[in-house]
């Protein structure tokens, strides 16, 4: 198969080996002249092409306007001709073919044509009948339009010839990037919003074998190793700061835009996650819930629920594993059951919990930033028992009911008397809060106390048995109070000890009798 070298025909070289010149002229000069000639002809050709294209552009604007004006002239008369010329002279449009300085505008070109045609007609006819003047003007304009058409055809042929000549040779203007390849490094993964906890393991002790030498005066020996210095207060403070919990994650711009997507717009959420890598990352769930709490505090309920919705989206995707994002959104977009109803219920429950907690936080009394003690039951409050005395124990104390057989009246009187004395030592405000049998009222009183005073009050309440968290004080055999039950247990233990002593004494007597026999 023969090789085709025709593509090299378009190369125009200035240093061809077949250049023939005068023997008295060196070849380098001929090459430079040839090169300059090539570049000069190329620039002249480019300038001529630009000029022809500008002329054709001007023709495409002027020809339709002159044609319309010529067609309207017979019906509107000579006054229309004069008024048009006057308007174009006084209020010309700034439009022109190029921005070159000195370039006339399109309106100036039309005025020049109209004035030239009118001047020729007036020289020929003078001041004759208006109808004949209008016909002569129309004829003159039509002749000018015909010349413009011939000029356009001629310039188009010249442009075609110039472009064909330009295409014969390859120049630097024809070079372009056909294909380009370069390395684009991947986008680094965004940093997690929650800082990982650093494990604080104690340093491993290294065992090192050393040889000790006995010296005469060990205290003055320079080889003795000084004891390590005790920990300073600054180091203790640093350890306490390290033990504090890390700050809550902040909402990034990417997560803020993700939170603004309306509820149920699963396709938009999926597209947003695909475009923003800083959405699915550790800590995003917590950051959205913190924003939901803040929004609900500000009264933005709709935005708060959107944050909860988007936070649970990320949580469900994370729980589904590596491909959890695609799997979850496929189910949600298809409105698969029961997946979508379960998810919506989770969103409603979580947001309702946030709304309820925000309301409770607003109604709770504020402690003005100082440290206080508050009492809260673990459950619904049914395990709180109140035993507030109405007065001192009566002179004739009678114990009745099941479980009181082993109790001593004097012990019970002592307990009740001690409880009444402690209750009487409290201020009237504390007494009113205790009589109400309400933890909320007692907590309000504790807010006005220091930590030491609050701890002392709680300790007195627990020691005296006025407030317990032990299932309401219900015992087997009847509703005995905790301290009365303690008295019974103590008496029972004392009785058992006395019985054991008596049994031991009996055994000793029996042994002695046996020895005597």
Coordinates of C-alpha atoms in Angstrom, one line a residue:
X1 CA 0.0 0.0 0.0
X2 CA 1.6 3.3 -1.0
X3 CA 2.0 6.0 1.5
X4 CA 0.0 9.2 1.2
X5 CA 2.1 12.4 1.7
X6 CA -0.5 14.8 0.5
X7 CA -1.0 16.3 4.0
X8 CA 2.5 17.8 3.8
X9 CA 1.5 19.9 0.8
X10 CA -0.1 22.4 3.1
X11 CA 3.2 23.2 4.9
X12 CA 4.8 26.4 3.8
X13 CA 8.4 26.5 4.8
X14 CA 10.8 29.4 4.4
X15 CA 14.0 27.2 4.4
X16 CA 13.2 24.7 1.7
X17 CA 16.3 23.1 0.3
X18 CA 15.1 23.7 -3.3
X19 CA 15.3 27.5 -3.0
X20 CA 17.2 28.8 -5.9
X21 CA 18.7 32.3 -5.6
X22 CA 21.4 34.5 -7.0
X23 CA 24.9 33.1 -6.5
X24 CA 26.0 36.4 -5.0
X25 CA 23.3 36.3 -2.3
X26 CA 23.8 34.0 0.6
X27 CA 21.1 31.4 1.4
X28 CA 20.4 32.7 4.9
X29 CA 19.4 36.1 3.5
X30 CA 17.1 34.4 1.0
X31 CA 15.5 32.4 3.7
X32 CA 14.9 35.5 5.9
X33 CA 13.4 37.4 2.8
X34 CA 11.2 34.4 2.0
X35 CA 10.0 34.2 5.6
X36 CA 9.2 38.0 5.8
X37 CA 7.4 37.7 2.5
X38 CA 5.3 34.8 3.7
X39 CA 4.3 36.7 6.9
X40 CA 3.6 40.0 5.1
X41 CA 1.3 38.2 2.6
X42 CA -0.4 36.4 5.4
X43 CA -1.1 39.6 7.4
X44 CA -2.4 41.4 4.3
X45 CA -4.7 38.5 3.6
X46 CA -6.0 38.5 7.2
X47 CA -6.6 42.2 7.0
X48 CA -8.4 41.9 3.7
X49 CA -10.7 39.1 5.0
X50 CA -11.6 41.2 8.1
X51 CA -12.3 44.2 5.9
X52 CA -14.6 42.2 3.5
X53 CA -16.5 40.8 6.5
X54 CA -17.1 44.2 7.9
X55 CA -18.4 45.5 4.6
X56 CA -20.7 42.6 4.3
X57 CA -21.9 43.2 7.8
X58 CA -22.6 46.8 7.0
X59 CA -24.4 45.8 3.8
X60 CA -26.7 43.4 5.8
X61 CA -27.8 46.4 7.9
X62 CA -28.1 49.2 5.4
X63 CA -29.7 47.3 2.5
X64 CA -32.9 46.3 4.4
X65 CA -33.4 49.8 5.8
X66 CA -32.9 51.5 2.4
X67 CA -35.3 49.0 0.8
X68 CA -38.0 49.7 3.4
X69 CA -37.5 53.4 3.0
X70 CA -37.7 53.2 -0.8
X71 CA -40.9 51.2 -0.7
X72 CA -42.6 53.7 1.7
X73 CA -41.5 56.9 -0.2
X74 CA -44.2 56.9 -3.0
X75 CA -47.1 56.8 -0.6
X76 CA -45.7 59.3 2.0
X77 CA -44.2 61.9 -0.4
X78 CA -41.3 64.3 -0.4
X79 CA -42.0 65.5 3.2
X80 CA -41.3 62.0 4.5
X81 CA -38.0 62.1 2.7
X82 CA -37.0 65.4 4.3
X83 CA -38.2 64.6 7.8
X84 CA -36.3 61.3 7.7
X85 CA -33.1 63.0 6.8
X86 CA -33.6 65.6 9.4
X87 CA -34.3 63.1 12.2
X88 CA -31.3 61.0 11.3
X89 CA -29.0 64.1 11.4
X90 CA -30.4 65.4 14.8
X91 CA -30.8 62.1 16.7
X92 CA -28.4 59.5 15.1
X93 CA -28.1 56.1 16.6
X94 CA -24.6 55.2 18.0
X95 CA -24.6 51.8 16.3
X96 CA -21.7 51.3 13.9
X97 CA -19.9 48.3 12.3
X98 CA -16.7 48.5 14.3
X99 CA -15.4 50.4 17.3
X100 CA -12.5 51.9 15.3
X101 CA -12.1 55.6 15.9
X102 CA -13.5 57.7 13.0
X103 CA -15.8 54.9 11.9
X104 CA -19.2 56.4 10.8
X105 CA -22.5 55.1 12.2
X106 CA -25.2 53.3 10.2
X107 CA -27.4 56.4 10.4
X108 CA -24.6 58.6 9.0
X109 CA -24.2 56.2 6.1
X110 CA -27.9 56.3 5.2
X111 CA -28.0 60.1 5.5
X112 CA -25.1 60.3 3.1
X113 CA -26.8 58.1 0.6
X114 CA -30.1 60.0 0.8
X115 CA -28.4 63.4 0.5
X116 CA -26.3 62.3 -2.5
X117 CA -29.4 60.9 -4.3
X118 CA -31.4 64.0 -3.6
X119 CA -28.6 66.3 -4.8
X120 CA -28.4 64.4 -8.1
X121 CA -32.2 64.6 -8.6
X122 CA -32.4 68.3 -7.9
X123 CA -29.6 69.0 -10.3
X124 CA -31.4 67.2 -13.0
X125 CA -35.0 68.3 -12.4
X126 CA -34.8 71.4 -10.3
X127 CA -38.0 72.6 -8.6
X128 CA -40.6 70.8 -10.7
X129 CA -43.6 68.8 -9.8
X130 CA -43.3 67.0 -6.5
X131 CA -44.6 63.8 -8.0
X132 CA -41.9 63.7 -10.6
X133 CA -39.3 64.5 -7.9
X134 CA -40.5 61.6 -5.8
X135 CA -40.4 59.2 -8.8
X136 CA -36.9 60.3 -9.5
X137 CA -35.8 59.8 -5.9
X138 CA -37.2 56.3 -5.9
X139 CA -35.5 55.6 -9.2
X140 CA -32.2 56.9 -7.8
X141 CA -32.5 54.8 -4.6
X142 CA -33.3 51.7 -6.5
X143 CA -30.2 52.2 -8.7
X144 CA -28.2 52.6 -5.5
X145 CA -29.6 49.4 -4.1
X146 CA -28.8 47.6 -7.3
X147 CA -25.2 48.8 -7.0
X148 CA -25.1 47.5 -3.4
X149 CA -26.2 44.1 -4.5
X150 CA -23.5 43.9 -7.2
X151 CA -20.9 45.1 -4.7
X152 CA -22.0 42.4 -2.2
X153 CA -21.7 39.6 -4.8
X154 CA -18.3 40.8 -5.9
X155 CA -17.0 41.0 -2.3
X156 CA -18.4 37.6 -1.4
X157 CA -16.4 36.1 -4.3
X158 CA -13.3 37.8 -3.1
X159 CA -13.9 36.6 0.4
X160 CA -14.3 33.0 -0.8
X161 CA -11.1 33.3 -2.8
X162 CA -9.1 34.7 0.1
X163 CA -10.4 32.0 2.4
X164 CA -9.5 29.3 -0.1
X165 CA -6.0 30.7 -0.4
X166 CA -5.7 30.9 3.4
X167 CA -6.7 27.2 3.7
X168 CA -4.0 26.1 1.4
X169 CA -1.3 26.5 4.1
X170 CA -1.2 25.5 7.7
X171 CA -0.4 28.4 10.0
X172 CA -0.1 28.8 13.8
X173 CA -3.6 30.2 13.9
X174 CA -4.9 26.7 12.8
X175 CA -3.3 25.0 15.7
X176 CA -5.6 23.9 18.5
X177 CA -5.7 21.4 21.3
X178 CA -7.3 18.2 20.0
X179 CA -7.0 16.3 23.2
X180 CA -5.4 17.1 26.6
X181 CA -4.8 15.0 29.6
X182 CA -3.5 16.0 33.0
X183 CA -3.6 14.6 36.5
X184 CA -6.3 16.0 38.9
X185 CA -5.7 14.9 42.5
X186 CA -8.8 13.6 44.2
X187 CA -10.6 15.8 46.7
X188 CA -9.4 15.0 50.2
X189 CA -12.0 13.6 52.6
X190 CA -13.5 16.2 55.0
X191 CA -12.4 16.1 58.6
X192 CA -14.9 14.7 61.1
X193 CA -17.0 17.2 63.1
X194 CA -16.3 15.3 66.4
X195 CA -12.7 15.1 67.5
X196 CA -11.7 11.5 68.3
X197 CA -11.1 10.8 71.9
X198 CA -7.4 10.3 72.8
X199 CA -6.9 7.2 75.0
X200 CA -5.1 8.2 78.1
X201 CA -3.2 5.0 79.0
X202 CA -0.5 5.2 81.5
X203 CA 3.0 4.9 80.2
X204 CA 4.4 1.5 80.3
X205 CA 7.1 1.0 82.9
X206 CA 10.4 -0.1 81.5
X207 CA 12.5 -2.5 83.5
X208 CA 16.2 -1.6 83.4
X209 CA 19.0 -3.5 85.2
X210 CA 21.6 -1.2 86.9
X211 CA 24.7 -1.9 89.0
X212 CA 24.9 -0.2 92.3
X213 CA 28.2 0.6 94.0
X214 CA 28.6 0.9 97.7
X215 CA 30.1 4.3 98.6
X216 CA 31.3 5.7 102.0
X217 CA 29.0 8.8 101.9
X218 CA 26.0 8.0 99.7
X219 CA 24.3 11.4 100.5
X220 CA 27.1 13.4 99.0
X221 CA 27.5 11.1 96.0
X222 CA 26.8 12.8 92.7
X223 CA 25.5 9.4 91.3
X224 CA 22.4 9.6 93.4
X225 CA 19.3 10.1 91.4
X226 CA 17.0 13.0 92.5
X227 CA 13.4 12.2 93.3
X228 CA 10.9 13.2 90.7
X229 CA 9.2 16.6 91.4
X230 CA 5.6 16.5 92.7
X231 CA 2.9 17.4 90.3
X232 CA 2.2 21.1 90.1
X233 CA -1.2 22.8 90.2
X234 CA -0.8 23.7 86.5
X235 CA -0.4 20.1 85.5
X236 CA -3.4 19.1 87.7
X237 CA -5.6 21.8 85.9
X238 CA -4.5 20.5 82.5
X239 CA -5.5 17.0 83.5
X240 CA -8.9 18.3 84.6
X241 CA -9.3 20.1 81.3
X242 CA -8.4 17.0 79.4
X243 CA -11.1 15.0 81.2
X244 CA -13.8 17.5 80.2
X245 CA -16.1 16.5 77.4
X246 CA -15.3 17.8 73.9
X247 CA -17.3 20.7 72.5
X248 CA -20.5 20.1 70.6
X249 CA -20.0 19.8 66.8
X250 CA -20.8 23.0 64.8
X251 CA -22.9 23.1 61.7
X252 CA -20.8 23.5 58.5
X253 CA -22.1 25.4 55.5
X254 CA -22.7 22.1 53.7
X255 CA -24.8 20.8 56.5
X256 CA -26.7 24.1 56.8
X257 CA -27.7 23.8 53.1
X258 CA -28.7 20.2 53.7
X259 CA -30.9 21.2 56.6
X260 CA -32.8 23.6 54.5
X261 CA -34.2 20.9 52.2
X262 CA -38.0 20.5 52.9
X263 CA -39.4 17.3 54.4
X264 CA -39.9 14.4 52.1
X265 CA -37.7 15.7 49.4
X266 CA -35.7 12.5 49.2
X267 CA -34.4 13.0 45.6
X268 CA -33.1 16.5 46.4
X269 CA -31.4 15.1 49.6
X270 CA -29.8 12.3 47.7
X271 CA -28.5 14.6 45.0
X272 CA -27.2 17.0 47.6
X273 CA -25.3 14.2 49.3
X274 CA -23.7 13.2 46.0
X275 CA -22.5 16.7 45.3
X276 CA -21.3 17.5 48.9
X277 CA -18.8 15.1 50.5
X278 CA -18.9 17.1 53.8
X279 CA -22.4 15.9 54.7
X280 CA -22.0 12.2 55.4
X281 CA -19.2 12.3 58.1
X282 CA -18.9 11.5 61.8
X283 CA -20.6 14.1 64.0
X284 CA -23.0 15.4 61.3
X285 CA -26.0 13.7 63.1
X286 CA -25.1 15.4 66.4
X287 CA -24.6 18.8 64.7
X288 CA -28.0 18.7 63.0
X289 CA -29.7 17.7 66.3
X290 CA -28.0 20.6 68.1
X291 CA -29.2 22.9 65.3
X292 CA -32.7 21.5 65.7
X293 CA -32.6 22.3 69.4
X294 CA -31.4 25.8 68.8
X295 CA -34.0 26.4 66.1
X296 CA -36.8 25.2 68.4
X297 CA -35.5 27.5 71.1
X298 CA -35.8 30.4 68.7
X299 CA -39.3 29.4 67.8
X300 CA -38.5 28.1 64.3
X301 CA -40.5 24.9 64.5
X302 CA -40.5 24.1 60.8
X303 CA -36.8 24.5 60.4
X304 CA -36.2 22.5 63.6
X305 CA -38.2 19.5 62.2
X306 CA -36.2 19.7 58.9
X307 CA -33.0 19.4 60.9
X308 CA -34.4 16.4 62.7
X309 CA -35.5 14.9 59.4
X310 CA -32.1 15.3 57.8
X311 CA -30.3 14.1 60.9
X312 CA -32.3 10.8 60.9
X313 CA -31.6 10.4 57.2
X314 CA -27.9 10.3 57.9
X315 CA -28.4 8.0 60.9
X316 CA -30.4 5.5 58.9
X317 CA -27.9 5.5 56.1
X318 CA -25.0 4.9 58.6
X319 CA -26.8 2.0 60.2
X320 CA -27.4 0.3 56.9
X321 CA -23.7 -0.2 56.3
X322 CA -21.3 0.6 53.5
X323 CA -23.9 1.0 50.7
X324 CA -26.5 2.4 53.2
X325 CA -27.0 5.7 51.4
X326 CA -28.1 4.2 48.1
X327 CA -30.1 1.5 49.7
X328 CA -32.0 3.9 52.0
X329 CA -32.8 6.5 49.4
X330 CA -34.0 3.8 47.0
X331 CA -36.6 2.7 49.5
X332 CA -37.6 6.3 50.4
X333 CA -37.9 7.5 46.8
X334 CA -40.0 4.4 45.9
X335 CA -42.1 5.1 49.1
X336 CA -41.6 1.5 50.1
X337 CA -43.7 0.2 53.0
X338 CA -43.2 -0.2 56.0
X339 CA -39.8 1.7 55.6
X340 CA -41.2 5.1 54.9
X341 CA -44.0 5.1 57.6
X342 CA -41.5 3.9 60.2
X343 CA -39.0 6.7 59.3
X344 CA -41.7 9.4 59.4
X345 CA -42.9 8.2 62.8
X346 CA -39.4 8.3 64.1
X347 CA -39.0 11.9 62.8
X348 CA -42.3 12.9 64.5
X349 CA -41.4 11.3 67.8
X350 CA -37.9 12.7 67.9
X351 CA -39.1 16.3 67.1
X352 CA -41.9 16.0 69.6
X353 CA -39.4 15.0 72.3
X354 CA -37.2 18.1 71.4
X355 CA -40.3 20.4 71.6
X356 CA -41.3 18.9 74.9
X357 CA -37.8 19.3 76.4
X358 CA -37.4 22.8 75.1
X359 CA -40.7 23.8 76.8
X360 CA -39.6 22.1 80.1
X361 CA -36.3 23.9 79.9
X362 CA -38.0 27.2 79.6
X363 CA -40.3 26.6 82.5
X364 CA -37.5 25.3 84.8
X365 CA -36.1 28.0 87.1
X366 CA -32.7 29.4 86.2
X367 CA -29.9 29.2 88.8
X368 CA -28.2 32.3 87.4
X369 CA -25.1 30.3 86.6
X370 CA -24.2 29.1 90.1
X371 CA -23.7 25.5 91.2
X372 CA -26.8 24.0 92.9
X373 CA -28.3 20.6 93.8
X374 CA -31.6 19.4 92.3
X375 CA -33.5 16.2 93.2
X376 CA -35.0 14.1 90.4
X377 CA -36.6 10.6 90.7
X378 CA -35.4 7.9 88.3
X379 CA -38.8 7.0 87.1
X380 CA -42.2 8.8 87.0
X381 CA -41.9 9.9 90.6
X382 CA -43.9 7.0 92.1
X383 CA -40.8 5.8 94.1
X384 CA -40.7 9.0 96.2
X385 CA -42.0 8.7 99.7
X386 CA -42.7 11.7 102.0
X387 CA -43.0 11.3 105.8
X388 CA -43.5 14.9 107.1
X389 CA -44.6 15.1 110.8
X390 CA -47.6 17.2 111.8
X391 CA -46.3 17.7 115.3
X392 CA -44.5 16.0 118.2
X393 CA -45.4 12.3 119.1
X394 CA -48.4 12.0 121.5
X395 CA -47.8 11.2 125.2
X396 CA -49.7 7.9 124.9
X397 CA -48.1 6.3 121.8
X398 CA -49.7 3.1 120.8
X399 CA -48.3 0.8 118.0
X400 CA -50.9 -1.0 116.1
X401 CA -51.0 -3.0 112.9
X402 CA -49.1 -6.0 111.5
X403 CA -45.3 -5.9 111.9
X404 CA -45.3 -3.8 115.1
X405 CA -45.1 -6.7 117.5
X406 CA -41.3 -6.5 117.8
X407 CA -41.1 -2.7 118.0
X408 CA -40.4 -0.8 121.2
X409 CA -42.5 2.2 122.0
X410 CA -39.6 4.1 123.5
X411 CA -37.5 3.5 120.3
X412 CA -40.3 4.7 118.1
X413 CA -41.0 7.7 120.3
X414 CA -37.3 8.6 120.0
X415 CA -37.3 8.4 116.2
X416 CA -40.5 10.5 115.9
X417 CA -39.2 13.1 118.4
X418 CA -35.9 13.4 116.5
X419 CA -37.8 13.8 113.2
X420 CA -40.0 16.6 114.7
X421 CA -37.0 18.4 116.1
X422 CA -35.2 18.4 112.8
X423 CA -38.4 19.6 111.0
X424 CA -38.9 22.4 113.5
X425 CA -35.3 23.6 112.9
X426 CA -36.1 24.3 109.3
X427 CA -37.1 27.7 108.1
X428 CA -40.8 28.3 107.3
X429 CA -40.1 28.3 103.5
X430 CA -38.5 24.8 103.8
X431 CA -41.4 23.6 106.0
X432 CA -44.0 24.8 103.4
X433 CA -42.2 23.1 100.6
X434 CA -42.0 19.8 102.5
X435 CA -45.7 19.9 103.5
X436 CA -46.6 20.3 99.8
X437 CA -44.9 16.8 99.1
X438 CA -43.6 18.2 95.8
X439 CA -40.0 17.8 94.5
X440 CA -40.5 20.9 92.2
X441 CA -41.2 23.2 95.2
X442 CA -38.3 21.6 97.2
X443 CA -35.9 22.2 94.2
X444 CA -36.9 25.8 94.0
X445 CA -35.9 26.1 97.7
X446 CA -32.6 24.4 96.9
X447 CA -31.8 26.8 94.1
X448 CA -31.6 29.6 96.7
X449 CA -29.0 27.7 98.7
X450 CA -25.3 27.1 98.4
X451 CA -24.1 23.6 97.6
X452 CA -23.0 23.0 101.2
X453 CA -26.4 24.2 102.6
X454 CA -28.3 22.1 100.1
X455 CA -26.2 19.0 100.9
X456 CA -26.8 19.5 104.6
X457 CA -30.6 19.8 104.1
X458 CA -30.8 16.7 101.9
X459 CA -28.7 14.7 104.4
X460 CA -31.1 15.7 107.3
X461 CA -34.1 14.7 105.2
X462 CA -32.7 11.3 104.5
X463 CA -31.4 10.7 108.0
X464 CA -34.7 11.6 109.6
X465 CA -36.6 9.6 107.0
X466 CA -38.8 12.5 105.9
X467 CA -37.9 11.9 102.2
X468 CA -36.9 8.6 100.7
X469 CA -36.6 7.2 97.2
X470 CA -37.2 3.5 98.2
X471 CA -40.5 2.5 96.6
X472 CA -42.8 4.6 98.9
X473 CA -41.8 2.8 102.1
X474 CA -44.0 -0.2 101.6
X475 CA -42.8 -3.3 103.5
X476 CA -44.2 -6.8 103.8
X477 CA -46.9 -7.0 106.5
X478 CA -48.1 -3.4 106.4
X479 CA -47.1 0.2 105.6
X480 CA -44.2 0.7 108.0
X481 CA -41.9 3.7 107.7
X482 CA -38.3 2.9 106.9
X483 CA -36.9 4.1 110.3
X484 CA -39.5 2.2 112.3
X485 CA -38.6 -0.9 110.3
X486 CA -34.9 -0.2 111.1
X487 CA -35.8 0.0 114.8
X488 CA -37.5 -3.4 114.5
X489 CA -34.6 -4.9 112.7
X490 CA -32.2 -3.6 115.4
X491 CA -34.3 -5.0 118.2
X492 CA -34.5 -8.3 116.5
X493 CA -30.8 -8.4 116.1
X494 CA -30.2 -7.6 119.7
X495 CA -32.7 -10.3 120.8
X496 CA -30.9 -12.8 118.6
X497 CA -27.5 -11.8 120.1
X498 CA -28.9 -12.2 123.7
X499 CA -30.2 -15.7 122.7
X500 CA -26.8 -16.6 121.3
X501 CA -25.1 -15.5 124.5
X502 CA -27.5 -17.5 126.6
X503 CA -26.9 -20.6 124.5
X504 CA -23.2 -20.2 124.8
X505 CA -23.4 -19.9 128.6
X506 CA -25.5 -23.0 128.7
X507 CA -23.0 -24.9 126.7
X508 CA -20.2 -23.8 129.0
X509 CA -22.1 -24.9 132.1
X510 CA -22.8 -28.3 130.5
X511 CA -19.1 -28.8 129.8
X512 CA -18.1 -27.9 133.3
X513 CA -20.6 -30.4 134.7
X514 CA -19.3 -33.1 132.5
X515 CA -15.7 -32.4 133.7
X516 CA -16.8 -32.6 137.3
X517 CA -18.4 -36.0 136.7

